[in-house]
Amino acid sequence: PQAIEILAGTLRFQAIRTCYAEATPGEPLAYWGSGGWLELAVRNGSAAAVSGLGIGDPVTAVQVLHE
């Protein structure tokens, strides 16, 4: 996984996954969708419902540096 942290509403994503199936049911995940956009999801759920986010709400991505 890439060393990145994404903050979106009440959700925190620790890595960008290669596919939706890498997460366990109910787990938040970020992955590159087939359209080339970074997508935020909750496996078998709704990231919007869990986080309270809507269109246009801020999302922050931070590179995580390891020493």
N, CA, C and O atoms as a printed pandas DataFrame, in Angstrom:
     atom_number atom_name residue_name chain_id  residue_number  x_coord  y_coord  z_coord
0              1         N          PRO        A               1    0.814   -1.205    0.000
1              2        CA          PRO        A               1    0.000    0.000    0.000
2              3         C          PRO        A               1    0.855    1.266    0.000
3              4         O          PRO        A               1    1.984    1.267    0.490
4              5         N          GLN        A               2    0.307    2.325   -0.548
5              6        CA          GLN        A               2    0.999    3.602   -0.583
6              7         C          GLN        A               2    0.975    4.235    0.798
7              8         O          GLN        A               2    0.013    4.060    1.546
8              9         N          ALA        A               3    2.044    4.981    1.149
9             10        CA          ALA        A               3    2.141    5.625    2.451
10            11         C          ALA        A               3    1.400    6.955    2.423
11            12         O          ALA        A               3    1.993    8.009    2.196
12            13         N          ILE        A               4    0.092    6.887    2.657
13            14        CA          ILE        A               4   -0.753    8.071    2.615
14            15         C          ILE        A               4   -1.871    7.916    3.627
15            16         O          ILE        A               4   -2.322    6.804    3.904
16            17         N          GLU        A               5   -2.317    9.035    4.176
17            18        CA          GLU        A               5   -3.469    9.023    5.065
18            19         C          GLU        A               5   -4.491    9.992    4.486
19            20         O          GLU        A               5   -4.149   11.116    4.120
20            21         N          ILE        A               6   -5.730    9.561    4.404
21            22        CA          ILE        A               6   -6.799   10.380    3.851
22            23         C          ILE        A               6   -7.840   10.588    4.941
23            24         O          ILE        A               6   -8.306    9.633    5.563
24            25         N          LEU        A               7   -8.199   11.855    5.166
25            26        CA          LEU        A               7   -9.208   12.212    6.155
26            27         C          LEU        A               7  -10.421   12.756    5.421
27            28         O          LEU        A               7  -10.318   13.696    4.633
28            29         N          ALA        A               8  -11.570   12.152    5.689
29            30        CA          ALA        A               8  -12.807   12.548    5.015
30            31         C          ALA        A               8  -13.942   12.453    6.021
31            32         O          ALA        A               8  -14.388   11.354    6.354
32            33         N          GLY        A               9  -14.413   13.594    6.507
33            34        CA          GLY        A               9  -15.443   13.574    7.531
34            35         C          GLY        A               9  -14.948   12.826    8.753
35            36         O          GLY        A               9  -13.898   13.161    9.300
36            37         N          THR        A              10  -15.685   11.821    9.188
37            38        CA          THR        A              10  -15.292   11.041   10.367
38            39         C          THR        A              10  -14.442    9.822   10.004
39            40         O          THR        A              10  -14.054    9.052   10.882
40            41         N          LEU        A              11  -14.153    9.646    8.709
41            42        CA          LEU        A              11  -13.398    8.466    8.269
42            43         C          LEU        A              11  -11.929    8.788    8.086
43            44         O          LEU        A              11  -11.564    9.889    7.675
44            45         N          ARG        A              12  -11.087    7.804    8.399
45            46        CA          ARG        A              12   -9.640    7.905    8.188
46            47         C          ARG        A              12   -9.212    6.677    7.392
47            48         O          ARG        A              12   -9.495    5.540    7.768
48            49         N          PHE        A              13   -8.532    6.932    6.299
49            50        CA          PHE        A              13   -8.050    5.867    5.420
50            51         C          PHE        A              13   -6.536    5.824    5.544
51            52         O          PHE        A              13   -5.870    6.841    5.344
52            53         N          GLN        A              14   -5.983    4.661    5.871
53            54        CA          GLN        A              14   -4.551    4.528    6.118
54            55         C          GLN        A              14   -3.745    4.167    4.886
55            56         O          GLN        A              14   -2.518    4.266    4.902
56            57         N          ALA        A              15   -4.406    3.752    3.825
57            58        CA          ALA        A              15   -3.698    3.326    2.616
58            59         C          ALA        A              15   -4.654    3.364    1.438
59            60         O          ALA        A              15   -5.872    3.402    1.609
60            61         N          ILE        A              16   -4.089    3.354    0.251
61            62        CA          ILE        A              16   -4.895    3.212   -0.958
62            63         C          ILE        A              16   -4.830    1.744   -1.359
63            64         O          ILE        A              16   -3.748    1.211   -1.609
64            65         N          ARG        A              17   -5.960    1.107   -1.419
65            66        CA          ARG        A              17   -6.040   -0.317   -1.761
66            67         C          ARG        A              17   -6.019   -0.491   -3.268
67            68         O          ARG        A              17   -6.298    0.449   -4.013
68            69         N          THR        A              18   -5.691   -1.687   -3.714
69            70        CA          THR        A              18   -5.696   -1.956   -5.151
70            71         C          THR        A              18   -7.072   -2.353   -5.650
71            72         O          THR        A              18   -7.363   -2.231   -6.840
72            73         N          CYS        A              19   -7.931   -2.834   -4.738
73            74        CA          CYS        A              19   -9.288   -3.188   -5.145
74            75         C          CYS        A              19  -10.218   -3.196   -3.931
75            76         O          CYS        A              19   -9.776   -3.292   -2.786
76            77         N          TYR        A              20  -11.492   -3.095   -4.208
77            78        CA          TYR        A              20  -12.548   -3.055   -3.199
78            79         C          TYR        A              20  -12.506   -4.291   -2.295
79            80         O          TYR        A              20  -12.755   -4.191   -1.094
80            81         N          ALA        A              21  -12.196   -5.434   -2.863
81            82        CA          ALA        A              21  -12.246   -6.703   -2.126
82            83         C          ALA        A              21  -11.152   -6.838   -1.069
83            84         O          ALA        A              21  -11.210   -7.759   -0.255
84            85         N          GLU        A              22  -10.158   -5.951   -1.055
85            86        CA          GLU        A              22   -9.095   -6.030   -0.045
86            87         C          GLU        A              22   -9.582   -5.654    1.349
87            88         O          GLU        A              22   -8.947   -6.018    2.339
88            89         N          ALA        A              23  -10.689   -4.936    1.444
89            90        CA          ALA        A              23  -11.208   -4.521    2.745
90            91         C          ALA        A              23  -12.183   -5.564    3.287
91            92         O          ALA        A              23  -12.801   -6.307    2.524
92            93         N          THR        A              24  -12.310   -5.607    4.591
93            94        CA          THR        A              24  -13.290   -6.488    5.211
94            95         C          THR        A              24  -14.643   -5.767    5.239
95            96         O          THR        A              24  -14.669   -4.537    5.185
96            97         N          PRO        A              25  -15.755   -6.486    5.319
97            98        CA          PRO        A              25  -17.066   -5.835    5.357
98            99         C          PRO        A              25  -17.149   -4.785    6.464
99           100         O          PRO        A              25  -16.792   -5.047    7.613
100          101         N          GLY        A              26  -17.628   -3.588    6.098
101          102        CA          GLY        A              26  -17.754   -2.480    7.034
102          103         C          GLY        A              26  -16.524   -1.610    7.157
103          104         O          GLY        A              26  -16.576   -0.553    7.785
104          105         N          GLU        A              27  -15.408   -2.037    6.565
105          106        CA          GLU        A              27  -14.154   -1.289    6.663
106          107         C          GLU        A              27  -14.092   -0.187    5.602
107          108         O          GLU        A              27  -14.410   -0.438    4.440
108          109         N          PRO        A              28  -13.686    1.038    5.987
109          110        CA          PRO        A              28  -13.482    2.096    4.993
110          111         C          PRO        A              28  -12.277    1.775    4.108
111          112         O          PRO        A              28  -11.295    1.201    4.578
112          113         N          LEU        A              29  -12.352    2.141    2.838
113          114        CA          LEU        A              29  -11.219    1.951    1.952
114          115         C          LEU        A              29  -11.184    3.035    0.894
115          116         O          LEU        A              29  -12.217    3.585    0.511
116          117         N          ALA        A              30   -9.992    3.330    0.432
117          118        CA          ALA        A              30   -9.769    4.231   -0.691
118          119         C          ALA        A              30   -9.106    3.396   -1.777
119          120         O          ALA        A              30   -8.236    2.573   -1.489
120          121         N          TYR        A              31   -9.517    3.607   -3.027
121          122        CA          TYR        A              31   -8.936    2.860   -4.136
122          123         C          TYR        A              31   -9.120    3.666   -5.417
123          124         O          TYR        A              31   -9.986    4.538   -5.493
124          125         N          TRP        A              32   -8.308    3.371   -6.412
125          126        CA          TRP        A              32   -8.425    4.036   -7.711
126          127         C          TRP        A              32   -9.503    3.312   -8.509
127          128         O          TRP        A              32   -9.357    2.132   -8.828
128          129         N          GLY        A              33  -10.580    4.015   -8.829
129          130        CA          GLY        A              33  -11.683    3.438   -9.585
130          131         C          GLY        A              33  -11.337    3.286  -11.056
131          132         O          GLY        A              33  -10.306    3.783  -11.509
132          133         N          SER        A              34  -12.182    2.611  -11.791
133          134        CA          SER        A              34  -11.929    2.345  -13.207
134          135         C          SER        A              34  -11.902    3.624  -14.045
135          136         O          SER        A              34  -11.337    3.630  -15.139
136          137         N          GLY        A              35  -12.504    4.705  -13.547
137          138        CA          GLY        A              35  -12.481    5.979  -14.260
138          139         C          GLY        A              35  -11.249    6.811  -13.955
139          140         O          GLY        A              35  -11.102    7.915  -14.479
140          141         N          GLY        A              36  -10.347    6.289  -13.100
141          142        CA          GLY        A              36   -9.124    7.000  -12.776
142          143         C          GLY        A              36   -9.243    7.947  -11.588
143          144         O          GLY        A              36   -8.285    8.648  -11.263
144          145         N          TRP        A              37  -10.396    7.979  -10.938
145          146        CA          TRP        A              37  -10.602    8.833   -9.772
146          147         C          TRP        A              37  -10.325    8.064   -8.488
147          148         O          TRP        A              37  -10.576    6.862   -8.407
148          149         N          LEU        A              38   -9.806    8.764   -7.491
149          150        CA          LEU        A              38   -9.652    8.154   -6.173
150          151         C          LEU        A              38  -11.036    8.062   -5.552
151          152         O          LEU        A              38  -11.717    9.076   -5.402
152          153         N          GLU        A              39  -11.455    6.868   -5.194
153          154        CA          GLU        A              39  -12.788    6.645   -4.649
154          155         C          GLU        A              39  -12.691    6.259   -3.177
155          156         O          GLU        A              39  -11.806    5.503   -2.774
156          157         N          LEU        A              40  -13.615    6.790   -2.386
157          158        CA          LEU        A              40  -13.705    6.469   -0.971
158          159         C          LEU        A              40  -14.963    5.652   -0.772
159          160         O          LEU        A              40  -16.030    6.008   -1.270
160          161         N          ALA        A              41  -14.838    4.562   -0.047
161          162        CA          ALA        A              41  -15.964    3.644    0.104
162          163         C          ALA        A              41  -15.923    2.991    1.476
163          164         O          ALA        A              41  -14.938    3.092    2.206
164          165         N          VAL        A              42  -17.000    2.331    1.802
165          166        CA          VAL        A              42  -17.062    1.417    2.940
166          167         C          VAL        A              42  -17.541    0.101    2.351
167          168         O          VAL        A              42  -18.612    0.037    1.749
168          169         N          ARG        A              43  -16.754   -0.938    2.523
169          170        CA          ARG        A              43  -17.126   -2.218    1.917
170          171         C          ARG        A              43  -18.481   -2.677    2.449
171          172         O          ARG        A              43  -18.710   -2.724    3.657
172          173         N          ASN        A              44  -19.365   -3.010    1.525
173          174        CA          ASN        A              44  -20.736   -3.440    1.819
174          175         C          ASN        A              44  -21.513   -2.371    2.583
175          176         O          ASN        A              44  -22.411   -2.688    3.363
176          177         N          GLY        A              45  -21.165   -1.102    2.356
177          178        CA          GLY        A              45  -21.844   -0.012    3.039
178          179         C          GLY        A              45  -21.759    1.271    2.229
179          180         O          GLY        A              45  -21.527    1.237    1.021
180          181         N          SER        A              46  -21.946    2.390    2.893
181          182        CA          SER        A              46  -21.935    3.702    2.254
182          183         C          SER        A              46  -20.999    4.636    3.006
183          184         O          SER        A              46  -21.236    4.946    4.173
184          185         N          ALA        A              47  -19.931    5.089    2.344
185          186        CA          ALA        A              47  -19.017    6.041    2.966
186          187         C          ALA        A              47  -19.748    7.343    3.286
187          188         O          ALA        A              47  -19.475    7.965    4.313
188          189         N          ALA        A              48  -20.666    7.761    2.427
189          190        CA          ALA        A              48  -21.424    8.996    2.665
190          191         C          ALA        A              48  -22.281    8.872    3.920
191          192         O          ALA        A              48  -22.334    9.800    4.728
192          193         N          ALA        A              49  -22.946    7.744    4.090
193          194        CA          ALA        A              49  -23.804    7.543    5.260
194          195         C          ALA        A              49  -22.986    7.459    6.551
195          196         O          ALA        A              49  -23.385    8.006    7.579
196          197         N          VAL        A              50  -21.845    6.775    6.496
197          198        CA          VAL        A              50  -21.016    6.594    7.693
198          199         C          VAL        A              50  -20.325    7.892    8.096
199          200         O          VAL        A              50  -20.229    8.198    9.284
200          201         N          SER        A              51  -19.843    8.657    7.116
201          202        CA          SER        A              51  -19.039    9.845    7.394
202          203         C          SER        A              51  -19.848   11.133    7.462
203          204         O          SER        A              51  -19.400   12.117    8.050
204          205         N          GLY        A              52  -21.037   11.133    6.863
205          206        CA          GLY        A              52  -21.817   12.355    6.776
206          207         C          GLY        A              52  -21.366   13.279    5.655
207          208         O          GLY        A              52  -21.852   14.406    5.552
208          209         N          LEU        A              53  -20.444   12.822    4.813
209          210        CA          LEU        A              53  -19.928   13.639    3.716
210          211         C          LEU        A              53  -20.919   13.748    2.578
211          212         O          LEU        A              53  -21.745   12.863    2.353
212          213         N          GLY        A              54  -20.816   14.854    1.869
213          214        CA          GLY        A              54  -21.601   15.062    0.666
214          215         C          GLY        A              54  -20.732   15.655   -0.425
215          216         O          GLY        A              54  -19.548   15.911   -0.206
216          217         N          ILE        A              55  -21.301   15.872   -1.584
217          218        CA          ILE        A              55  -20.569   16.448   -2.710
218          219         C          ILE        A              55  -20.026   17.816   -2.321
219          220         O          ILE        A              55  -20.754   18.655   -1.790
220          221         N          GLY        A              56  -18.750   18.033   -2.590
221          222        CA          GLY        A              56  -18.103   19.312   -2.323
222          223         C          GLY        A              56  -17.488   19.439   -0.939
223          224         O          GLY        A              56  -16.810   20.429   -0.663
224          225         N          ASP        A              57  -17.707   18.460   -0.055
225          226        CA          ASP        A              57  -17.093   18.508    1.269
226          227         C          ASP        A              57  -15.596   18.253    1.157
227          228         O          ASP        A              57  -15.163   17.525    0.263
228          229         N          PRO        A              58  -14.795   18.839    2.049
229          230        CA          PRO        A              58  -13.336   18.686    1.946
230          231         C          PRO        A              58  -12.856   17.279    2.294
231          232         O          PRO        A              58  -13.401   16.601    3.165
232          233         N          VAL        A              59  -11.832   16.882    1.588
233          234        CA          VAL        A              59  -11.111   15.629    1.835
234          235         C          VAL        A              59   -9.635   15.989    1.859
235          236         O          VAL        A              59   -9.161   16.708    0.980
236          237         N          THR        A              60   -8.912   15.506    2.840
237          238        CA          THR        A              60   -7.491   15.835    2.979
238          239         C          THR        A              60   -6.648   14.577    2.804
239          240         O          THR        A              60   -6.938   13.541    3.403
240          241         N          ALA        A              61   -5.612   14.669    1.988
241          242        CA          ALA        A              61   -4.670   13.564    1.799
242          243         C          ALA        A              61   -3.294   14.045    2.259
243          244         O          ALA        A              61   -2.832   15.113    1.858
244          245         N          VAL        A              62   -2.647   13.240    3.108
245          246        CA          VAL        A              62   -1.347   13.590    3.661
246          247         C          VAL        A              62   -0.388   12.442    3.425
247          248         O          VAL        A              62   -0.701   11.291    3.730
248          249         N          GLN        A              63    0.790   12.755    2.879
249          250        CA          GLN        A              63    1.819   11.731    2.721
250          251         C          GLN        A              63    2.386   11.393    4.081
251          252         O          GLN        A              63    2.710   12.290    4.859
252          253         N          VAL        A              64    2.511   10.114    4.377
253          254        CA          VAL        A              64    3.045    9.660    5.648
254          255         C          VAL        A              64    4.525    9.331    5.443
255          256         O          VAL        A              64    4.885    8.501    4.608
256          257         N          LEU        A              65    5.362    9.994    6.218
257          258        CA          LEU        A              65    6.807    9.774    6.121
258          259         C          LEU        A              65    7.247    8.862    7.254
259          260         O          LEU        A              65    6.903    9.085    8.415
260          261         N          HIS        A              66    8.002    7.844    6.910
261          262        CA          HIS        A              66    8.513    6.912    7.910
262          263         C          HIS        A              66    9.998    7.156    8.074
263          264         O          HIS        A              66   10.723    7.300    7.090
264          265         N          GLU        A              67   10.451    7.204    9.317
265          266        CA          GLU        A              67   11.881    7.411    9.574
266          267         C          GLU        A              67   12.608    6.112    9.692
267          268         O          GLU        A              67   13.820    6.100    9.909
